[in-house]
């Protein structure tokens, strides 16, 4: 009987031992799961994020090599060599076994909506057939007085070391327009305006060392507009405001355009032109706006200074860009449009860092972050040089045509490229010949507008007035520079250059 009791007591111990073993197992599993969760959520995340980041850097480098390969192919094409090159692109980020599964990617052509359009025209200038020292009879030999005229009062004065002092004493009730042109150098000039109902007044001077005084005594019964343009060097201008004692006031716009021959503007030659100041009587509401134009990309916002006790104003500004020289005739061809299509892009389906795309986009290598901004990793072939006459600008634009194929997954894809054609366009304002660029624009439609806008902002005198962002379909003005994924915007770039070298490349690309 005692033995049986002893066996029963041993059985109790063995029962409690089984319970402890089960609890220990559960605790061990909990510790393992906790460790695994900590590893997966902490260390694994960090490891995989690092792998994806390194993969992104690798693809950036591979796309830059593709860019270099195409540029090298251009040299081979011009030397009649082989232009076929293969450029690898790695699609997989690599994993961290056993739990870190690699992220894949894809390599494919950019959509057909991605494109650059270069738009420009070419003008040839010649002297205009002006009948000098002739015009409305009331101006007599250029220094007469026109009173109560109607229609157009005009005179073309030509001379050197001479004086021309015309006067306009009001217009008839219907108003009149006044145009006075001067050609010559070292002249002493004045224009006296008085009376009522004057219409628009245009006064133009082409020459050097000319000195003009505007005696402004108009009653300003209507808002008065006076435009004065100097084309030349070392000219001076001053204002004597004696009229316009009441609203609606007047706008006097004076522009200095430094020139050399038929090149307007020429460098910063307008810096030699001087405003000798203004004198005021009891005028009110007179705005004297003064602008110096140059070819070097120097632009400053208008700076306004109150004058005459705040009744009137002086505004000073600098601007840049083409200006047709006075008394010339322009024969324009164009506008011409050159279209450059798309590129290729590697989409990285990251899971631990933000999904991104690395694109060879219209000659540049760009990194774009999904639903975010973009940055240019390697710019297109663009350069500029400031010389005494202005800005010499060169650009190489790449059009990717016939792009075929798409590669997806975790392997390594290849971009096979070859050059189909290379063409060059050159325009040098006035040297040789008389060809000029009235305007040149780049319209860049892209999924990466922020990268392109930032790049052009760094080009100084080439783009002094800045780019404009035009939203595409499904894009608002607020997110124009960072459009939603899969959407595009257009960056409009006005190019300031008087010497221009454009190389166009057509490349064929296949993806395997």
mmCIF file of C-alpha atoms in Angstrom, residues 81-312:
data_model
loop_
_atom_site.group_PDB
_atom_site.id
_atom_site.type_symbol
_atom_site.label_atom_id
_atom_site.label_comp_id
_atom_site.label_asym_id
_atom_site.label_seq_id
_atom_site.Cartn_x
_atom_site.Cartn_y
_atom_site.Cartn_z
ATOM 1 C CA UNK A 81 32.755 53.564 -87.830
ATOM 2 C CA UNK A 82 30.353 51.135 -86.170
ATOM 3 C CA UNK A 83 27.789 52.770 -83.909
ATOM 4 C CA UNK A 84 26.261 49.619 -82.406
ATOM 5 C CA UNK A 85 26.778 49.497 -78.649
ATOM 6 C CA UNK A 86 25.266 47.397 -75.865
ATOM 7 C CA UNK A 87 24.581 48.964 -72.460
ATOM 8 C CA UNK A 88 23.492 46.739 -69.524
ATOM 9 C CA UNK A 89 20.857 47.738 -66.972
ATOM 10 C CA UNK A 90 20.390 45.658 -63.792
ATOM 11 C CA UNK A 91 16.748 45.132 -62.872
ATOM 12 C CA UNK A 92 17.089 43.353 -59.494
ATOM 13 C CA UNK A 93 18.134 44.925 -56.220
ATOM 14 C CA UNK A 94 19.349 41.589 -54.802
ATOM 15 C CA UNK A 95 17.998 40.002 -51.634
ATOM 16 C CA UNK A 96 19.051 39.074 -48.088
ATOM 17 C CA UNK A 97 18.170 35.349 -47.620
ATOM 18 C CA UNK A 98 16.179 33.798 -46.181
ATOM 19 C CA UNK A 99 13.638 36.566 -45.564
ATOM 20 C CA UNK A 100 14.781 39.450 -47.761
ATOM 21 C CA UNK A 101 13.149 39.006 -51.180
ATOM 22 C CA UNK A 102 14.737 41.191 -53.902
ATOM 23 C CA UNK A 103 12.712 43.913 -55.634
ATOM 24 C CA UNK A 104 12.444 43.751 -59.406
ATOM 25 C CA UNK A 105 12.198 46.375 -62.089
ATOM 26 C CA UNK A 106 11.526 47.025 -65.731
ATOM 27 C CA UNK A 107 13.294 48.680 -68.647
ATOM 28 C CA UNK A 108 11.179 50.162 -71.399
ATOM 29 C CA UNK A 109 10.875 53.062 -73.846
ATOM 30 C CA UNK A 110 9.442 56.313 -72.516
ATOM 31 C CA UNK A 111 5.898 57.111 -73.713
ATOM 32 C CA UNK A 112 5.565 58.796 -77.105
ATOM 33 C CA UNK A 113 4.224 61.921 -75.377
ATOM 34 C CA UNK A 114 7.735 62.601 -74.010
ATOM 35 C CA UNK A 115 9.388 64.929 -76.520
ATOM 36 C CA UNK A 116 11.348 68.126 -77.088
ATOM 37 C CA UNK A 117 10.377 70.624 -79.780
ATOM 38 C CA UNK A 118 12.922 73.229 -80.864
ATOM 39 C CA UNK A 119 11.235 76.203 -82.504
ATOM 40 C CA UNK A 120 13.085 79.081 -84.135
ATOM 41 C CA UNK A 121 13.117 81.390 -87.133
ATOM 42 C CA UNK A 122 15.893 83.042 -89.117
ATOM 43 C CA UNK A 123 15.842 86.642 -90.310
ATOM 44 C CA UNK A 124 17.977 88.364 -92.896
ATOM 45 C CA UNK A 125 18.270 92.144 -92.526
ATOM 46 C CA UNK A 126 18.794 94.848 -95.115
ATOM 47 C CA UNK A 127 18.542 98.626 -94.988
ATOM 48 C CA UNK A 128 15.001 99.923 -95.291
ATOM 49 C CA UNK A 129 14.253 102.247 -98.223
ATOM 50 C CA UNK A 130 13.643 105.387 -96.127
ATOM 51 C CA UNK A 131 13.290 108.779 -97.848
ATOM 52 C CA UNK A 132 15.507 110.895 -95.618
ATOM 53 C CA UNK A 133 15.031 114.607 -94.951
ATOM 54 C CA UNK A 134 11.471 114.358 -96.069
ATOM 55 C CA UNK A 135 8.078 114.201 -94.383
ATOM 56 C CA UNK A 136 5.057 116.225 -93.307
ATOM 57 C CA UNK A 137 5.307 119.806 -94.547
ATOM 58 C CA UNK A 138 4.776 121.398 -91.124
ATOM 59 C CA UNK A 139 8.066 119.918 -89.919
ATOM 60 C CA UNK A 140 9.762 121.954 -92.666
ATOM 61 C CA UNK A 141 13.472 121.005 -92.680
ATOM 62 C CA UNK A 142 12.997 118.861 -89.611
ATOM 63 C CA UNK A 143 12.703 121.671 -87.062
ATOM 64 C CA UNK A 144 9.287 123.142 -87.856
ATOM 65 C CA UNK A 145 6.119 123.234 -85.757
ATOM 66 C CA UNK A 146 3.039 121.131 -86.420
ATOM 67 C CA UNK A 147 -0.151 122.591 -84.925
ATOM 68 C CA UNK A 148 -3.619 121.033 -84.656
ATOM 69 C CA UNK A 149 -2.758 118.266 -87.087
ATOM 70 C CA UNK A 150 -4.721 115.125 -87.791
ATOM 71 C CA UNK A 151 -3.781 111.689 -89.011
ATOM 72 C CA UNK A 152 -0.029 111.000 -89.226
ATOM 73 C CA UNK A 153 2.660 113.624 -88.709
ATOM 74 C CA UNK A 154 6.007 112.140 -89.800
ATOM 75 C CA UNK A 155 9.537 113.258 -90.639
ATOM 76 C CA UNK A 156 12.807 111.454 -91.441
ATOM 77 C CA UNK A 157 15.846 113.524 -90.491
ATOM 78 C CA UNK A 158 19.373 112.559 -91.539
ATOM 79 C CA UNK A 159 22.541 114.436 -90.677
ATOM 80 C CA UNK A 160 25.720 114.564 -88.632
ATOM 81 C CA UNK A 161 26.858 117.334 -86.279
ATOM 82 C CA UNK A 162 23.473 118.944 -86.889
ATOM 83 C CA UNK A 163 20.495 120.199 -84.900
ATOM 84 C CA UNK A 164 16.889 119.072 -85.223
ATOM 85 C CA UNK A 165 14.290 120.717 -82.973
ATOM 86 C CA UNK A 166 10.745 119.776 -84.063
ATOM 87 C CA UNK A 167 7.636 120.885 -82.157
ATOM 88 C CA UNK A 168 4.135 119.415 -82.051
ATOM 89 C CA UNK A 169 1.582 121.852 -80.630
ATOM 90 C CA UNK A 170 -1.449 119.675 -80.065
ATOM 91 C CA UNK A 171 -3.658 117.830 -82.528
ATOM 92 C CA UNK A 172 -7.123 118.359 -83.937
ATOM 93 C CA UNK A 173 -10.080 117.009 -82.010
ATOM 94 C CA UNK A 174 -9.708 113.554 -83.499
ATOM 95 C CA UNK A 175 -6.070 113.331 -82.375
ATOM 96 C CA UNK A 176 -2.972 112.523 -84.408
ATOM 97 C CA UNK A 177 0.020 110.176 -84.410
ATOM 98 C CA UNK A 178 3.575 111.501 -84.529
ATOM 99 C CA UNK A 179 6.589 109.589 -85.911
ATOM 100 C CA UNK A 180 10.010 111.219 -86.046
ATOM 101 C CA UNK A 181 13.093 109.334 -87.242
ATOM 102 C CA UNK A 182 16.721 110.392 -86.950
ATOM 103 C CA UNK A 183 19.769 108.865 -88.652
ATOM 104 C CA UNK A 184 23.225 110.236 -87.951
ATOM 105 C CA UNK A 185 25.754 110.952 -85.235
ATOM 106 C CA UNK A 186 26.880 113.859 -83.028
ATOM 107 C CA UNK A 187 23.492 115.553 -83.366
ATOM 108 C CA UNK A 188 21.784 117.918 -80.912
ATOM 109 C CA UNK A 189 18.143 116.911 -80.830
ATOM 110 C CA UNK A 190 15.000 118.024 -79.072
ATOM 111 C CA UNK A 191 11.327 117.162 -79.300
ATOM 112 C CA UNK A 192 8.815 119.646 -77.873
ATOM 113 C CA UNK A 193 5.286 118.394 -77.250
ATOM 114 C CA UNK A 194 2.450 120.624 -76.079
ATOM 115 C CA UNK A 195 -1.271 121.134 -76.482
ATOM 116 C CA UNK A 196 -4.088 118.627 -76.254
ATOM 117 C CA UNK A 197 -5.382 115.396 -77.828
ATOM 118 C CA UNK A 198 -1.992 114.096 -78.914
ATOM 119 C CA UNK A 199 -2.058 110.478 -79.931
ATOM 120 C CA UNK A 200 0.891 108.086 -79.736
ATOM 121 C CA UNK A 201 4.357 109.506 -80.350
ATOM 122 C CA UNK A 202 7.297 107.452 -81.679
ATOM 123 C CA UNK A 203 10.798 108.999 -81.774
ATOM 124 C CA UNK A 204 13.667 106.834 -83.092
ATOM 125 C CA UNK A 205 17.383 107.642 -83.257
ATOM 126 C CA UNK A 206 19.999 105.533 -85.058
ATOM 127 C CA UNK A 207 23.537 106.798 -84.531
ATOM 128 C CA UNK A 208 26.269 107.527 -82.005
ATOM 129 C CA UNK A 209 26.874 110.473 -79.670
ATOM 130 C CA UNK A 210 23.389 111.883 -80.255
ATOM 131 C CA UNK A 211 21.853 114.039 -77.493
ATOM 132 C CA UNK A 212 18.079 114.293 -77.111
ATOM 133 C CA UNK A 213 15.947 116.473 -74.809
ATOM 134 C CA UNK A 214 12.220 115.778 -74.546
ATOM 135 C CA UNK A 215 10.301 118.933 -73.589
ATOM 136 C CA UNK A 216 7.034 117.488 -72.398
ATOM 137 C CA UNK A 217 4.336 120.119 -72.007
ATOM 138 C CA UNK A 218 1.240 118.189 -73.098
ATOM 139 C CA UNK A 219 -2.007 118.926 -71.262
ATOM 140 C CA UNK A 220 -2.710 115.160 -70.985
ATOM 141 C CA UNK A 221 -6.401 115.538 -71.805
ATOM 142 C CA UNK A 222 -6.069 111.882 -72.791
ATOM 143 C CA UNK A 223 -3.562 109.300 -71.556
ATOM 144 C CA UNK A 224 -0.375 110.042 -73.453
ATOM 145 C CA UNK A 225 2.057 107.398 -74.747
ATOM 146 C CA UNK A 226 5.555 108.334 -75.962
ATOM 147 C CA UNK A 227 8.098 105.759 -77.185
ATOM 148 C CA UNK A 228 11.739 106.721 -77.668
ATOM 149 C CA UNK A 229 14.338 104.270 -79.040
ATOM 150 C CA UNK A 230 18.088 104.787 -79.361
ATOM 151 C CA UNK A 231 20.033 102.390 -81.587
ATOM 152 C CA UNK A 232 23.732 103.169 -81.281
ATOM 153 C CA UNK A 233 26.320 104.034 -78.660
ATOM 154 C CA UNK A 234 27.154 106.928 -76.334
ATOM 155 C CA UNK A 235 23.758 108.567 -76.728
ATOM 156 C CA UNK A 236 22.175 110.742 -74.041
ATOM 157 C CA UNK A 237 18.612 111.572 -73.091
ATOM 158 C CA UNK A 238 16.927 113.924 -70.620
ATOM 159 C CA UNK A 239 13.379 114.880 -69.785
ATOM 160 C CA UNK A 240 11.898 118.287 -69.015
ATOM 161 C CA UNK A 241 8.305 117.748 -67.843
ATOM 162 C CA UNK A 242 6.379 121.027 -67.837
ATOM 163 C CA UNK A 243 2.824 119.890 -68.638
ATOM 164 C CA UNK A 244 0.477 117.040 -67.791
ATOM 165 C CA UNK A 245 -0.792 118.752 -64.639
ATOM 166 C CA UNK A 246 -3.747 116.405 -64.173
ATOM 167 C CA UNK A 247 -4.927 112.885 -64.864
ATOM 168 C CA UNK A 248 -5.003 110.661 -66.843
ATOM 169 C CA UNK A 249 -1.208 111.071 -67.000
ATOM 170 C CA UNK A 250 1.389 109.770 -69.431
ATOM 171 C CA UNK A 251 3.791 106.876 -70.073
ATOM 172 C CA UNK A 252 7.157 107.739 -71.602
ATOM 173 C CA UNK A 253 9.103 104.595 -72.559
ATOM 174 C CA UNK A 254 12.762 105.109 -73.464
ATOM 175 C CA UNK A 255 14.933 102.180 -74.639
ATOM 176 C CA UNK A 256 18.685 102.192 -75.254
ATOM 177 C CA UNK A 257 19.825 99.496 -77.705
ATOM 178 C CA UNK A 258 23.596 99.308 -78.076
ATOM 179 C CA UNK A 259 24.470 98.214 -81.606
ATOM 180 C CA UNK A 260 27.257 97.363 -84.022
ATOM 181 C CA UNK A 261 26.345 97.447 -87.679
ATOM 182 C CA UNK A 262 23.118 95.501 -88.032
ATOM 183 C CA UNK A 263 23.581 93.604 -84.777
ATOM 184 C CA UNK A 264 21.150 94.843 -82.125
ATOM 185 C CA UNK A 265 21.851 94.644 -79.303
ATOM 186 C CA UNK A 266 25.607 94.196 -79.412
ATOM 187 C CA UNK A 267 27.116 92.905 -76.176
ATOM 188 C CA UNK A 268 26.624 95.493 -73.428
ATOM 189 C CA UNK A 269 27.180 98.490 -75.706
ATOM 190 C CA UNK A 270 24.036 100.151 -74.325
ATOM 191 C CA UNK A 271 25.959 100.812 -71.088
ATOM 192 C CA UNK A 272 27.520 103.766 -72.897
ATOM 193 C CA UNK A 273 24.079 105.401 -73.228
ATOM 194 C CA UNK A 274 23.152 107.797 -70.427
ATOM 195 C CA UNK A 275 20.022 109.219 -68.854
ATOM 196 C CA UNK A 276 20.907 112.771 -67.844
ATOM 197 C CA UNK A 277 17.966 113.156 -65.497
ATOM 198 C CA UNK A 278 14.582 114.832 -65.399
ATOM 199 C CA UNK A 279 13.259 118.224 -64.346
ATOM 200 C CA UNK A 280 9.698 118.575 -63.164
ATOM 201 C CA UNK A 281 7.211 121.417 -62.947
ATOM 202 C CA UNK A 282 3.668 120.769 -61.752
ATOM 203 C CA UNK A 283 3.217 117.574 -63.738
ATOM 204 C CA UNK A 284 1.431 114.609 -62.230
ATOM 205 C CA UNK A 285 1.042 111.005 -63.298
ATOM 206 C CA UNK A 286 4.060 110.987 -65.643
ATOM 207 C CA UNK A 287 5.818 107.607 -65.695
ATOM 208 C CA UNK A 288 9.264 107.720 -67.289
ATOM 209 C CA UNK A 289 10.397 104.134 -67.972
ATOM 210 C CA UNK A 290 14.047 103.596 -68.983
ATOM 211 C CA UNK A 291 15.338 100.276 -70.315
ATOM 212 C CA UNK A 292 18.871 99.299 -71.337
ATOM 213 C CA UNK A 293 18.959 96.284 -73.701
ATOM 214 C CA UNK A 294 21.954 93.938 -73.993
ATOM 215 C CA UNK A 295 22.958 90.646 -75.631
ATOM 216 C CA UNK A 296 24.700 89.129 -72.602
ATOM 217 C CA UNK A 297 21.675 87.832 -70.715
ATOM 218 C CA UNK A 298 21.722 90.594 -68.091
ATOM 219 C CA UNK A 299 18.180 91.105 -66.803
ATOM 220 C CA UNK A 300 17.003 93.135 -63.820
ATOM 221 C CA UNK A 301 13.509 93.690 -62.547
ATOM 222 C CA UNK A 302 12.155 97.227 -62.976
ATOM 223 C CA UNK A 303 13.237 99.530 -60.138
ATOM 224 C CA UNK A 304 10.826 102.413 -59.577
ATOM 225 C CA UNK A 305 11.783 105.670 -57.866
ATOM 226 C CA UNK A 306 9.180 108.325 -56.921
ATOM 227 C CA UNK A 307 9.903 111.747 -58.413
ATOM 228 C CA UNK A 308 8.512 115.254 -58.172
ATOM 229 C CA UNK A 309 7.273 114.725 -54.622
ATOM 230 C CA UNK A 310 5.684 111.418 -55.519
ATOM 231 C CA UNK A 311 3.538 112.870 -58.310
ATOM 232 C CA UNK A 312 5.659 111.207 -60.995
#
